[in-house]
Every structure is written in structure tokens, then in C-alpha cells.
Short mmCIF file of C-alpha atoms and ligand atoms in Angstrom, two decimals:
data_model
loop_
_atom_site.label_atom_id
_atom_site.label_comp_id
_atom_site.label_asym_id
_atom_site.label_seq_id
_atom_site.Cartn_x
_atom_site.Cartn_y
_atom_site.Cartn_z
CA MET B 1 3.02 -99.75 30.92
CA ARG B 2 3.73 -99.80 27.20
CA THR B 3 1.77 -100.54 24.04
CA GLN B 4 2.17 -99.84 20.33
CA VAL B 5 -0.88 -97.64 19.66
CA VAL B 6 -3.01 -95.81 22.24
CA ILE B 7 -6.50 -95.15 20.88
CA ILE B 8 -8.54 -92.44 22.59
CA GLY B 9 -12.29 -92.98 22.24
CA SER B 10 -14.38 -96.11 21.73
CA GLY B 11 -16.78 -94.77 19.13
CA PRO B 12 -16.85 -96.36 15.66
CA SER B 13 -13.47 -94.79 14.69
CA GLY B 14 -11.56 -96.05 17.71
CA LEU B 15 -13.16 -99.51 17.73
CA LEU B 16 -12.64 -100.07 14.00
CA LEU B 17 -9.00 -98.97 14.20
CA GLY B 18 -8.44 -101.14 17.24
CA GLN B 19 -9.77 -104.23 15.48
CA LEU B 20 -7.94 -103.72 12.18
CA LEU B 21 -4.66 -103.22 14.08
CA HIS B 22 -5.30 -106.20 16.37
CA ASN B 23 -5.93 -108.39 13.31
CA ALA B 24 -2.53 -107.28 11.97
CA GLY B 25 -0.81 -108.25 15.22
CA ILE B 26 -0.43 -104.68 16.53
CA ASP B 27 -1.10 -104.05 20.25
CA THR B 28 -3.53 -101.31 21.24
CA ILE B 29 -5.31 -99.99 24.28
CA ILE B 30 -8.56 -98.00 24.01
CA LEU B 31 -9.21 -95.28 26.60
CA GLU B 32 -12.88 -94.22 26.78
CA GLN B 33 -14.16 -91.57 29.17
CA LYS B 34 -17.75 -92.85 29.35
CA SER B 35 -19.15 -96.20 30.50
CA LYS B 36 -19.85 -98.97 28.00
CA ASP B 37 -23.62 -98.61 28.52
CA TYR B 38 -23.45 -94.88 27.90
CA VAL B 39 -21.60 -95.39 24.61
CA LEU B 40 -24.12 -98.03 23.53
CA GLY B 41 -27.07 -95.80 24.50
CA ARG B 42 -26.22 -93.07 21.97
CA ILE B 43 -28.53 -93.11 18.95
CA ARG B 44 -26.76 -91.76 15.92
CA ALA B 45 -26.11 -92.78 12.34
CA GLY B 46 -28.11 -95.26 10.33
CA VAL B 47 -26.72 -95.47 6.81
CA LEU B 48 -23.51 -97.26 5.76
CA GLU B 49 -21.68 -96.92 2.47
CA GLN B 50 -20.33 -100.10 0.84
CA GLY B 51 -16.79 -99.06 1.84
CA ALA B 52 -17.79 -98.87 5.52
CA VAL B 53 -19.57 -102.24 5.27
CA ALA B 54 -16.44 -103.79 3.72
CA LEU B 55 -14.22 -102.34 6.46
CA ILE B 56 -16.49 -103.62 9.26
CA GLU B 57 -16.36 -107.05 7.61
CA GLU B 58 -12.56 -106.83 7.29
CA ALA B 59 -12.46 -106.07 11.01
CA GLY B 60 -14.34 -109.34 11.62
CA ALA B 61 -17.48 -107.63 12.95
CA GLY B 62 -19.79 -108.12 9.97
CA VAL B 63 -21.80 -111.25 10.78
CA ARG B 64 -24.89 -109.63 12.30
CA MET B 65 -24.72 -106.68 9.87
CA ARG B 66 -24.88 -109.12 6.94
CA HIS B 67 -27.99 -110.77 8.38
CA GLU B 68 -29.84 -107.78 9.81
CA GLY B 69 -28.65 -104.85 7.64
CA LEU B 70 -31.20 -103.64 5.09
CA VAL B 71 -29.74 -103.05 1.62
CA HIS B 72 -31.29 -99.99 -0.02
CA ASP B 73 -31.11 -99.35 -3.78
CA GLY B 74 -32.24 -95.70 -3.58
CA ILE B 75 -33.94 -92.87 -1.68
CA GLU B 76 -36.95 -90.66 -2.28
CA ILE B 77 -36.88 -86.86 -2.17
CA GLU B 78 -40.16 -85.04 -1.65
CA PHE B 79 -40.68 -81.46 -2.84
CA GLY B 80 -43.93 -79.55 -3.42
CA GLY B 81 -45.88 -82.59 -2.17
CA GLU B 82 -44.42 -84.91 -4.85
CA ARG B 83 -41.92 -87.70 -4.31
CA HIS B 84 -39.04 -88.37 -6.72
CA ARG B 85 -36.88 -91.49 -6.52
CA ILE B 86 -33.09 -91.45 -6.90
CA ASP B 87 -32.16 -94.96 -8.03
CA PHE B 88 -28.59 -95.52 -6.76
CA LYS B 89 -28.37 -99.04 -8.16
CA ALA B 90 -29.34 -97.99 -11.69
CA LEU B 91 -27.21 -94.83 -11.61
CA THR B 92 -24.03 -96.17 -9.97
CA GLY B 93 -24.41 -99.95 -9.59
CA LYS B 94 -24.01 -99.43 -5.83
CA THR B 95 -26.28 -99.57 -2.79
CA VAL B 96 -26.20 -98.46 0.87
CA THR B 97 -26.91 -100.54 3.97
CA VAL B 98 -29.22 -99.40 6.76
CA TYR B 99 -27.72 -100.68 10.03
CA GLY B 100 -27.56 -98.51 13.13
CA GLN B 101 -24.34 -97.08 14.55
CA THR B 102 -25.41 -98.50 17.91
CA GLU B 103 -25.34 -102.01 16.39
CA VAL B 104 -21.99 -101.40 14.65
CA THR B 105 -20.54 -100.24 17.98
CA HIS B 106 -22.02 -103.24 19.78
CA ASP B 107 -20.59 -105.70 17.24
CA LEU B 108 -17.13 -104.09 17.33
CA MET B 109 -17.11 -104.11 21.14
CA ASP B 110 -18.05 -107.81 21.10
CA VAL B 111 -15.18 -108.81 18.78
CA ARG B 112 -12.73 -106.70 20.79
CA GLU B 113 -13.82 -108.37 24.02
CA ALA B 114 -13.66 -111.83 22.39
CA CYS B 115 -10.03 -111.29 21.35
CA GLY B 116 -9.06 -109.97 24.79
CA ALA B 117 -7.80 -106.57 23.61
CA PRO B 118 -7.97 -104.01 26.45
CA THR B 119 -10.46 -101.14 26.73
CA VAL B 120 -10.50 -98.88 29.77
CA TYR B 121 -13.98 -97.38 30.23
CA GLU B 122 -14.49 -94.37 32.50
CA ALA B 123 -10.90 -93.25 31.88
CA LEU B 124 -10.96 -89.63 33.07
CA ASP B 125 -8.61 -86.65 32.60
CA VAL B 126 -6.91 -88.24 29.57
CA SER B 127 -3.87 -86.17 28.55
CA ILE B 128 -1.40 -86.68 25.71
CA HIS B 129 2.33 -85.91 26.02
CA ASP B 130 5.54 -85.84 23.94
CA VAL B 131 3.87 -86.49 20.57
CA GLU B 132 6.76 -84.74 18.81
CA SER B 133 9.13 -87.41 20.21
CA ASN B 134 9.33 -91.12 19.27
CA HIS B 135 7.88 -92.07 22.65
CA PRO B 136 4.56 -90.34 23.28
CA LYS B 137 2.83 -90.90 26.63
CA VAL B 138 -0.80 -90.85 27.61
CA ARG B 139 -2.01 -90.29 31.17
CA TRP B 140 -5.45 -90.78 32.68
CA THR B 141 -7.17 -91.46 35.98
CA LYS B 142 -9.60 -94.21 36.80
CA SER B 143 -11.45 -94.49 40.13
CA GLY B 144 -9.14 -91.76 41.47
CA GLN B 145 -5.90 -93.65 40.54
CA PRO B 146 -3.42 -92.07 38.07
CA TYR B 147 -2.06 -94.16 35.14
CA GLU B 148 0.54 -93.58 32.42
CA ILE B 149 1.34 -95.57 29.29
CA GLU B 150 4.14 -95.11 26.75
CA CYS B 151 3.49 -95.90 23.09
CA ASP B 152 4.67 -95.48 19.49
CA PHE B 153 1.56 -93.64 18.25
CA VAL B 154 -1.61 -92.00 19.59
CA ALA B 155 -4.86 -92.17 17.59
CA GLY B 156 -7.25 -89.35 18.54
CA CYS B 157 -10.64 -90.96 17.88
CA ASP B 158 -12.41 -89.01 20.62
CA GLY B 159 -15.06 -87.14 18.67
CA PHE B 160 -15.75 -83.43 18.31
CA HIS B 161 -15.48 -82.60 22.03
CA GLY B 162 -12.44 -84.81 22.67
CA VAL B 163 -9.04 -83.88 24.06
CA SER B 164 -6.84 -84.90 21.09
CA ARG B 165 -7.53 -81.97 18.78
CA GLN B 166 -7.14 -79.58 21.73
CA THR B 167 -3.52 -80.70 22.23
CA PHE B 168 -2.53 -79.13 18.89
CA PRO B 169 -0.93 -75.68 19.45
CA ALA B 170 -3.36 -73.03 18.14
CA ASP B 171 -0.91 -71.89 15.45
CA LYS B 172 -0.51 -75.48 14.15
CA LEU B 173 -4.22 -76.09 13.49
CA HIS B 174 -6.50 -74.43 10.95
CA THR B 175 -10.23 -74.83 11.44
CA PHE B 176 -13.05 -74.19 8.99
CA GLU B 177 -16.64 -74.04 10.19
CA ARG B 178 -20.23 -73.36 9.19
CA VAL B 179 -22.99 -73.46 11.79
CA TYR B 180 -26.52 -73.82 10.38
CA PRO B 181 -29.45 -71.86 11.86
CA PHE B 182 -31.46 -74.99 12.80
CA GLY B 183 -31.21 -78.46 14.34
CA TRP B 184 -32.76 -81.90 13.89
CA LEU B 185 -35.24 -83.26 16.39
CA GLY B 186 -35.03 -87.07 16.18
CA VAL B 187 -37.47 -89.70 17.41
CA LEU B 188 -36.97 -93.46 17.55
CA VAL B 189 -40.12 -95.61 17.64
CA ASP B 190 -40.88 -99.32 17.63
CA LYS B 191 -43.19 -99.22 14.61
CA PRO B 192 -42.52 -100.42 11.05
CA PRO B 193 -41.09 -97.71 8.75
CA VAL B 194 -43.50 -95.73 6.62
CA SER B 195 -41.71 -96.82 3.44
CA ASP B 196 -39.10 -99.37 2.27
CA GLU B 197 -36.66 -96.54 1.50
CA LEU B 198 -35.63 -93.30 3.23
CA ILE B 199 -37.73 -90.24 2.36
CA TYR B 200 -36.05 -86.79 2.54
CA VAL B 201 -38.68 -84.03 2.62
CA ASN B 202 -38.28 -80.38 1.62
CA HIS B 203 -41.36 -78.64 3.07
CA GLU B 204 -42.06 -74.98 3.73
CA ARG B 205 -42.63 -75.81 7.43
CA GLY B 206 -39.11 -77.29 7.49
CA PHE B 207 -37.18 -80.39 6.45
CA ALA B 208 -38.27 -83.87 7.55
CA LEU B 209 -36.68 -87.31 7.17
CA CYS B 210 -38.29 -90.74 7.41
CA SER B 211 -35.58 -93.28 8.18
CA MET B 212 -35.39 -96.63 9.93
CA ARG B 213 -33.22 -99.01 11.92
CA SER B 214 -35.00 -102.26 10.97
CA THR B 215 -38.32 -103.47 9.56
CA THR B 216 -39.88 -102.89 12.98
CA ARG B 217 -38.06 -99.79 14.23
CA SER B 218 -38.28 -96.33 12.63
CA ARG B 219 -36.30 -93.14 12.98
CA TYR B 220 -37.88 -89.80 12.09
CA TYR B 221 -36.38 -86.31 12.10
CA LEU B 222 -37.86 -82.80 11.94
CA GLN B 223 -35.97 -79.60 11.29
CA CYS B 224 -36.39 -77.46 14.42
CA ARG B 225 -35.19 -74.10 15.71
CA LEU B 226 -31.92 -73.97 17.66
CA ASP B 227 -33.60 -72.46 20.72
CA GLU B 228 -36.13 -75.32 21.06
CA HIS B 229 -35.88 -77.91 23.84
CA VAL B 230 -36.76 -81.56 23.59
CA GLU B 231 -39.15 -81.23 26.57
CA GLU B 232 -41.32 -78.88 24.49
CA TRP B 233 -41.93 -81.71 22.03
CA SER B 234 -44.44 -84.24 23.34
CA ASP B 235 -44.82 -87.33 21.16
CA ASP B 236 -48.23 -86.07 20.03
CA ARG B 237 -46.78 -82.73 18.95
CA PHE B 238 -43.96 -84.50 17.06
CA TRP B 239 -46.35 -86.76 15.10
CA GLU B 240 -48.73 -83.86 14.34
CA GLU B 241 -45.89 -81.80 12.92
CA LEU B 242 -44.44 -84.71 10.93
CA LEU B 243 -47.86 -85.42 9.38
CA LEU B 244 -48.06 -81.79 8.23
CA ARG B 245 -44.75 -82.19 6.37
CA LEU B 246 -45.54 -85.49 4.58
CA ASP B 247 -47.60 -85.96 1.43
CA SER B 248 -51.04 -87.49 1.93
CA GLN B 249 -50.10 -91.02 0.72
CA VAL B 250 -47.15 -91.29 3.08
CA ALA B 251 -49.05 -89.57 5.91
CA ALA B 252 -51.84 -92.17 5.59
CA ARG B 253 -49.29 -95.00 6.07
CA LEU B 254 -47.44 -93.45 9.04
CA GLN B 255 -47.61 -95.63 12.16
CA THR B 256 -47.07 -93.53 15.27
CA GLY B 257 -46.35 -94.70 18.81
CA PRO B 258 -44.54 -93.80 22.02
CA SER B 259 -40.97 -92.59 21.34
CA ILE B 260 -38.16 -94.70 22.79
CA GLU B 261 -35.61 -91.90 22.26
CA LYS B 262 -35.94 -88.23 21.45
CA SER B 263 -33.10 -85.74 21.04
CA ILE B 264 -32.09 -82.53 19.28
CA ALA B 265 -28.80 -82.26 17.36
CA PRO B 266 -27.47 -78.95 16.00
CA LEU B 267 -26.16 -78.98 12.43
CA ARG B 268 -22.59 -78.01 11.73
CA SER B 269 -19.85 -78.33 9.11
CA PHE B 270 -16.32 -78.35 10.55
CA VAL B 271 -12.84 -79.40 9.40
CA ALA B 272 -9.52 -79.19 11.28
CA GLU B 273 -6.27 -79.32 9.30
CA PRO B 274 -3.81 -81.03 9.44
CA MET B 275 -4.91 -84.31 11.01
CA ARG B 276 -1.44 -85.11 12.33
CA ARG B 277 0.90 -83.64 14.90
CA GLY B 278 4.10 -85.67 15.31
CA ARG B 279 2.93 -89.12 16.38
CA LEU B 280 -0.67 -88.05 17.12
CA PHE B 281 -3.23 -88.72 14.37
CA LEU B 282 -6.85 -87.48 14.40
CA ALA B 283 -9.64 -89.55 12.86
CA GLY B 284 -13.44 -89.26 12.56
CA ASP B 285 -15.43 -86.58 14.37
CA ALA B 286 -12.28 -85.49 16.25
CA ALA B 287 -11.17 -83.84 12.99
CA HIS B 288 -14.40 -83.08 11.12
CA ILE B 289 -18.17 -82.77 11.40
CA VAL B 290 -20.75 -82.85 8.65
CA PRO B 291 -24.45 -82.01 8.95
CA PRO B 292 -26.33 -85.36 8.95
CA THR B 293 -28.28 -84.63 5.74
CA GLY B 294 -25.89 -86.63 3.56
CA ALA B 295 -25.48 -89.50 6.09
CA LYS B 296 -21.69 -89.10 5.86
CA GLY B 297 -20.33 -88.74 9.45
CA LEU B 298 -19.83 -92.39 10.32
CA ASN B 299 -18.82 -93.19 6.77
CA LEU B 300 -16.07 -90.55 6.83
CA ALA B 301 -14.86 -91.98 10.13
CA ALA B 302 -14.58 -95.35 8.33
CA SER B 303 -12.57 -93.94 5.41
CA ASP B 304 -10.17 -92.13 7.79
CA ILE B 305 -9.65 -95.42 9.59
CA ALA B 306 -9.05 -97.28 6.32
CA TYR B 307 -6.21 -94.84 5.51
CA LEU B 308 -4.82 -94.71 9.06
CA SER B 309 -4.88 -98.47 9.65
CA ARG B 310 -3.09 -99.10 6.33
CA ALA B 311 -0.50 -96.44 7.22
CA LEU B 312 0.19 -97.92 10.69
CA ILE B 313 0.28 -101.49 9.36
CA GLY B 314 2.71 -100.31 6.63
CA PHE B 315 4.93 -98.80 9.32
CA TYR B 316 5.03 -101.96 11.47
CA LYS B 317 5.27 -104.47 8.58
CA SER B 318 7.78 -102.70 6.34
CA SER B 319 9.12 -99.75 8.35
CA SER B 320 7.55 -97.44 5.80
CA THR B 321 6.44 -93.98 6.94
CA ALA B 322 4.94 -93.15 3.52
CA GLY B 323 1.33 -93.82 4.58
CA LEU B 324 1.75 -91.93 7.84
CA ASP B 325 3.30 -88.97 6.01
CA SER B 326 0.49 -88.74 3.46
CA TYR B 327 -2.39 -89.64 5.85
CA SER B 328 -3.62 -86.12 6.55
CA GLN B 329 -3.54 -85.01 2.92
CA THR B 330 -5.16 -88.20 1.61
CA ALA B 331 -7.92 -88.22 4.23
CA LEU B 332 -8.65 -84.49 3.84
CA ALA B 333 -9.08 -84.79 0.07
CA ARG B 334 -11.99 -87.20 0.62
CA ILE B 335 -13.32 -85.32 3.67
CA TRP B 336 -13.73 -82.05 1.76
CA LYS B 337 -15.74 -83.80 -0.95
CA ALA B 338 -18.08 -85.24 1.70
CA GLU B 339 -18.25 -81.80 3.36
CA ARG B 340 -19.30 -80.32 0.03
CA PHE B 341 -21.97 -82.97 -0.53
CA SER B 342 -23.38 -82.70 3.01
CA TRP B 343 -23.50 -78.89 2.75
CA TRP B 344 -25.22 -79.17 -0.65
CA MET B 345 -27.86 -81.66 0.60
CA THR B 346 -28.46 -79.41 3.63
CA GLN B 347 -28.96 -76.22 1.66
CA ALA B 348 -31.12 -77.95 -0.96
CA LEU B 349 -33.53 -79.53 1.52
CA HIS B 350 -33.93 -77.19 4.52
CA THR B 351 -35.91 -74.02 5.09
CA PHE B 352 -33.49 -71.22 5.96
CA PRO B 353 -35.00 -68.59 8.28
CA GLU B 354 -33.17 -65.69 6.65
CA SER B 355 -33.64 -66.80 3.06
CA SER B 356 -34.93 -64.27 0.54
CA GLY B 357 -37.39 -64.82 -2.29
CA PHE B 358 -34.36 -65.19 -4.57
CA ASP B 359 -32.85 -67.95 -2.39
CA ARG B 360 -36.12 -69.91 -2.41
CA LYS B 361 -36.40 -69.64 -6.21
CA ILE B 362 -32.82 -70.93 -6.56
CA GLN B 363 -33.58 -73.86 -4.24
CA LYS B 364 -36.67 -74.74 -6.32
CA ALA B 365 -34.65 -74.52 -9.55
CA GLU B 366 -31.93 -76.72 -8.03
CA LEU B 367 -34.42 -79.45 -7.09
CA GLU B 368 -36.34 -79.27 -10.37
CA TYR B 369 -33.04 -79.62 -12.22
CA LEU B 370 -32.17 -82.63 -10.06
CA PHE B 371 -35.51 -84.38 -10.71
CA ASN B 372 -35.20 -83.86 -14.47
CA SER B 373 -31.51 -84.52 -15.08
CA ARG B 374 -29.95 -87.95 -15.03
CA ALA B 375 -26.53 -86.27 -14.75
CA ALA B 376 -27.58 -84.39 -11.60
CA GLN B 377 -29.11 -87.55 -10.11
CA THR B 378 -25.91 -89.48 -10.87
CA ALA B 379 -23.87 -86.82 -9.06
CA LEU B 380 -26.13 -87.14 -5.98
CA ALA B 381 -26.12 -90.94 -6.16
CA GLU B 382 -22.33 -91.36 -6.45
CA ASN B 383 -21.78 -89.09 -3.46
CA TYR B 384 -24.52 -90.70 -1.37
CA VAL B 385 -23.26 -94.27 -1.96
CA GLY B 386 -19.76 -92.98 -1.19
CA LEU B 387 -16.76 -91.84 -3.21
CA PRO B 388 -14.05 -94.50 -3.58
CA TYR B 389 -11.09 -94.94 -1.20
P1 RFL Z 401 -17.78 -90.59 18.39
O1 RFL Z 401 -18.85 -91.55 17.97
O2 RFL Z 401 -18.21 -89.26 18.90
O3 RFL Z 401 -16.86 -91.33 19.45
C1 RFL Z 401 -15.88 -90.63 20.20
C2 RFL Z 401 -15.69 -91.34 21.50
O4 RFL Z 401 -14.66 -90.69 22.25
C3 RFL Z 401 -15.07 -90.56 23.60
N1 RFL Z 401 -14.35 -89.42 24.19
C4 RFL Z 401 -13.28 -89.55 25.02
N2 RFL Z 401 -12.66 -90.63 25.52
C5 RFL Z 401 -11.60 -90.42 26.36
N3 RFL Z 401 -11.18 -89.19 26.73
C6 RFL Z 401 -11.77 -88.07 26.25
N4 RFL Z 401 -11.33 -86.87 26.62
C7 RFL Z 401 -12.87 -88.22 25.35
N5 RFL Z 401 -13.69 -87.37 24.71
C8 RFL Z 401 -14.57 -88.10 24.02
C9 RFL Z 401 -16.56 -90.34 23.51
O5 RFL Z 401 -17.23 -90.66 24.74
C10 RFL Z 401 -16.93 -91.30 22.39
O6 RFL Z 401 -17.25 -92.59 22.85
O7 RFL Z 401 -16.77 -90.29 17.17
P2 RFL Z 401 -16.28 -91.28 15.99
O8 RFL Z 401 -15.86 -92.60 16.52
O9 RFL Z 401 -15.32 -90.48 15.18
O10 RFL Z 401 -17.60 -91.57 15.13
C11 RFL Z 401 -18.25 -90.54 14.39
C12 RFL Z 401 -19.76 -90.82 14.32
O11 RFL Z 401 -20.24 -91.07 15.61
C13 RFL Z 401 -20.54 -89.65 13.69
O12 RFL Z 401 -19.83 -89.11 12.59
C14 RFL Z 401 -21.95 -90.06 13.20
O13 RFL Z 401 -22.76 -90.47 14.25
C15 RFL Z 401 -22.63 -88.91 12.46
N6 RFL Z 401 -23.99 -89.22 12.04
C16 RFL Z 401 -24.23 -89.97 10.89
N7 RFL Z 401 -23.19 -90.50 10.21
C17 RFL Z 401 -23.42 -91.30 9.10
O14 RFL Z 401 -22.47 -91.76 8.49
N8 RFL Z 401 -24.71 -91.61 8.69
C18 RFL Z 401 -25.80 -91.14 9.34
O15 RFL Z 401 -26.90 -91.51 8.98
C19 RFL Z 401 -25.58 -90.25 10.47
N9 RFL Z 401 -26.62 -89.77 11.16
C20 RFL Z 401 -25.08 -88.75 12.78
C21 RFL Z 401 -26.40 -89.03 12.31
C22 RFL Z 401 -24.90 -88.02 13.97
C23 RFL Z 401 -26.00 -87.56 14.67
N10 RFL Z 401 -25.73 -86.83 15.87
C24 RFL Z 401 -26.46 -86.99 17.06
C25 RFL Z 401 -24.52 -86.03 15.99
C26 RFL Z 401 -27.51 -88.58 12.99
C27 RFL Z 401 -27.32 -87.82 14.16
C28 RFL Z 401 -28.56 -87.31 14.83
C1 PHB Z 402 -30.66 -91.96 10.46
O1 PHB Z 402 -31.35 -92.96 10.19
O2 PHB Z 402 -30.35 -91.66 11.62
C2 PHB Z 402 -30.23 -91.07 9.34
C3 PHB Z 402 -30.41 -91.48 8.03
C4 PHB Z 402 -30.03 -90.64 7.00
C5 PHB Z 402 -29.46 -89.42 7.29
C6 PHB Z 402 -29.26 -89.03 8.59
C7 PHB Z 402 -29.64 -89.85 9.63
O3 PHB Z 402 -29.12 -88.60 6.26
#
């Protein structure tokens, strides 16, 4: 077997890359270790930057997103029981689109299936070989049978726990990490959202976030301890705690109901450098993780794929290796800015268990400065709507 690009992972990174390459006449195969239903059952991101929206449209998977995506002009940040609006449209002329990662994945899988490009689900024991040569190989097993394919390039789009990053020799990869002393407990519920826009809440009991997937489906998060288990959180306990963290006006509007999904995610910042080894390129969560506070994870995956798809198309159309040679450096320059923003949002909005009286005073000063300075609001807004690429 032979193809031009082997893509490992059928999350948003792998699917977007696959479609952009297919549209340019480049052959790919996607190898995914889980089943299609499992991939579609994961509830993750909800907010898309304009750049990600444009890329999904370029891939030919934008029809439903255009109809069902909710365009948001701003967010609210609550502190000391008062809400303050950050008006993205007025400050930057840009907006974000609320459309779930599950839907993006669904739409990309549909267009891939419609064009007949191959995806192998439940591909186990994926291993990558000879990436320093011009003919890398990828092996896997499916239903107990071994397979091997030769290719020109391998795209490691297999998320934080994937195999691609692990194939870099330890002395060829530098990693940078911050683990935060809390997680997010998320609940999905079929009730209309409490507000038309997202509300980020800094409360002494811990951070909370009111988000949504549609006008009838809401997504709420609570900061929780790392040693807590989802089973300890009945729906009733979740709603009681959320109500304690919301101001009275918002609390009065909250519509509660049985959760249709509940999970805990730890918060982490992580970057691996470089994002290339020979003919293996990392993209998305395989190379970096941000805490979800800035809504940047999926959007960073999209910008990596914009750079990588252009680089690969440049190679096949004009034999140019310039894009491939600069990919890691170009992608990392944008990644570190999103890492900084996500870290900043996280430290400004959460309650840190070890924080001193000094730290809390600084956090209060930071937020009061934000609410009173158009310059500070513009800095938040231009990062939230997404830096250019
Ligand atoms: P994914 O989505 O993890 O996909 C990787 C795929 O690779 C497969 N895989 C393998 N396949 C073959 N062989 C192996 N050895 C493999 N190992 C793994 C996996 O099964 C999977 O299908 O990575 P990708 O494509 O890079 O996409 C990244 C995004 O999923 C991620 O950054 C976002 O979900 C992060 N995120 C958010 N991002 C935003 O932009 N906005 C948000 O509002 C936002 N909210 C969130 C989030 C992530 C969250 N969690 C649970 C981590 C909220 C949460 C709670
Ligand atoms: C979500 O809706 O899942 C969501 C929204 C904004 C974030 C993180 C997650 O910052």
C-alpha cells in the first residue's frame, strides 16, 4: 500500500487536514484508534474563531455551521457579583461562532465519506517508521491483521496521548508544561442557555462558566478539585453549586434539568518543540495543550492545519519545501501567544488553593483594570477572537 500523506487521528486536526489536502488533489489515509461513534461522543470545544470558521468552509464542511452556528459579538465576565461585558465587535470588528466540536467533527466526517477518502477506524498499535528517510512507513493492526503503508509524509494529529510525539527521540524534543491545581467539571443539558452570550465567573467558591451549544442546549462548567470524581457530583449538587457562584439575576434565569453528559477535565498548559522530525509533522493537541479558559485548543489546531496544509500543497504543486521547513517555527510563534492568553485568562478567573492575600489583591487589581480600561479590553478581545494567521 502507498499514499501521499498518512494522517494519524480523526479529531478536528486530522479531518481538516485530510479535507484540505483532498481538495488539492493529494491522497491521504486517516488512521484512528477509536470507533467513529466514540469519536463523535466526545464533548469538547464550543467556540470557533473566524479563522477556524473560514478554514472549515474552505474544507467544504461549512454548510450546517453557517445555518446553526451562533455568532457572538462579546462575552460577559462576572467578578464580585457584577457582570462586565467585553464587546468584541466594537473593540476589534470581529466575532466568534458558537458551534460544538462534535458538530464540526460530524460535518468533516460526512464530507470525507462523501468524497470517498479512506479512514480506518479502530486501527490499533499504530507505529511510525523511517521518518528521517524520503519513504516513511506506518504500521497498524485491525481486527488482529497487520497492515503497512508507505508514504511521503506523516501528519501526527493524534492528540495529547497519541503515538506521534512519542516517536521523537527524547533529546530531539523539548517540552514545557504547567499543570494547574484544579479541573473543570462540565455538564451538558437540554435547556436554553441562561444568557445570549457566554458568562465567565470569578467567584471565591471557584470559577464557573455558562456556555451553550445551541439555543436549546447549554454547557456549564464549575472549577473543581483534582481529587474529585464525577460520581460525587449528582445533578442536584451541580446545580446547587452553580447557583451559589452566579449573581442573583442570572441565577433566577437558570433553567436546570437532567444532565446528558458530565465529565471532569484537568487543566494544563503544554508545548512540545519542534513540531517536525524529518517527514513527521505534529499538529493540534499532539504538540500543545492549553487550559480551556481562553477557548483556544480547537482554534490552535485549526491554525496549525492552515500552515501545514499550505506547506504540503506548496510541496506537491511547486516542489517547494519552504513551507515545510518553516512550519514548526511559524506555528509555534502563534501557539505561544495563545498559550500566554489561555494562562492569563486562567490565572485571572480561577481561585488558586495556595494563593496568598497578595495574590488575591493582584487578581482583583487585574480585573478592575480590565473593566475600566479600553486598552486592556481590546487586548483580551483581540486574543479571544483570534490572532491573525
Ligand atoms: P483530538 O481531538 O484529541 O483528536 C486526536 C485523535 O487521535 C486519536 N488517536 C489515535 N489514533 C490512532 N492511533 C493512536 N495511537 C492515537 N492516539 C490518539 C484520538 O482517538 C482522537 O480521535 O486532537 P485534535 O484533532 O488536535 O483537536 C484538538 C481539540 O480536540 C482540543 O484542542 C479542544 O477540544 C480543546 N478544547 C477547546 N478548544 C477550543 O478551541 N474552544 C473551546 O471552547 C474548548 N473547550 C476543550 C474545551 C477541551 C476540553 N477537554 C475535555 C479537553 C473544553 C474541554 C472540556
Ligand atoms: C464550551 O462551551 O465548551 C467552552 C466555551 C468556552 C470556553 C471553554 C469551553 O472557554
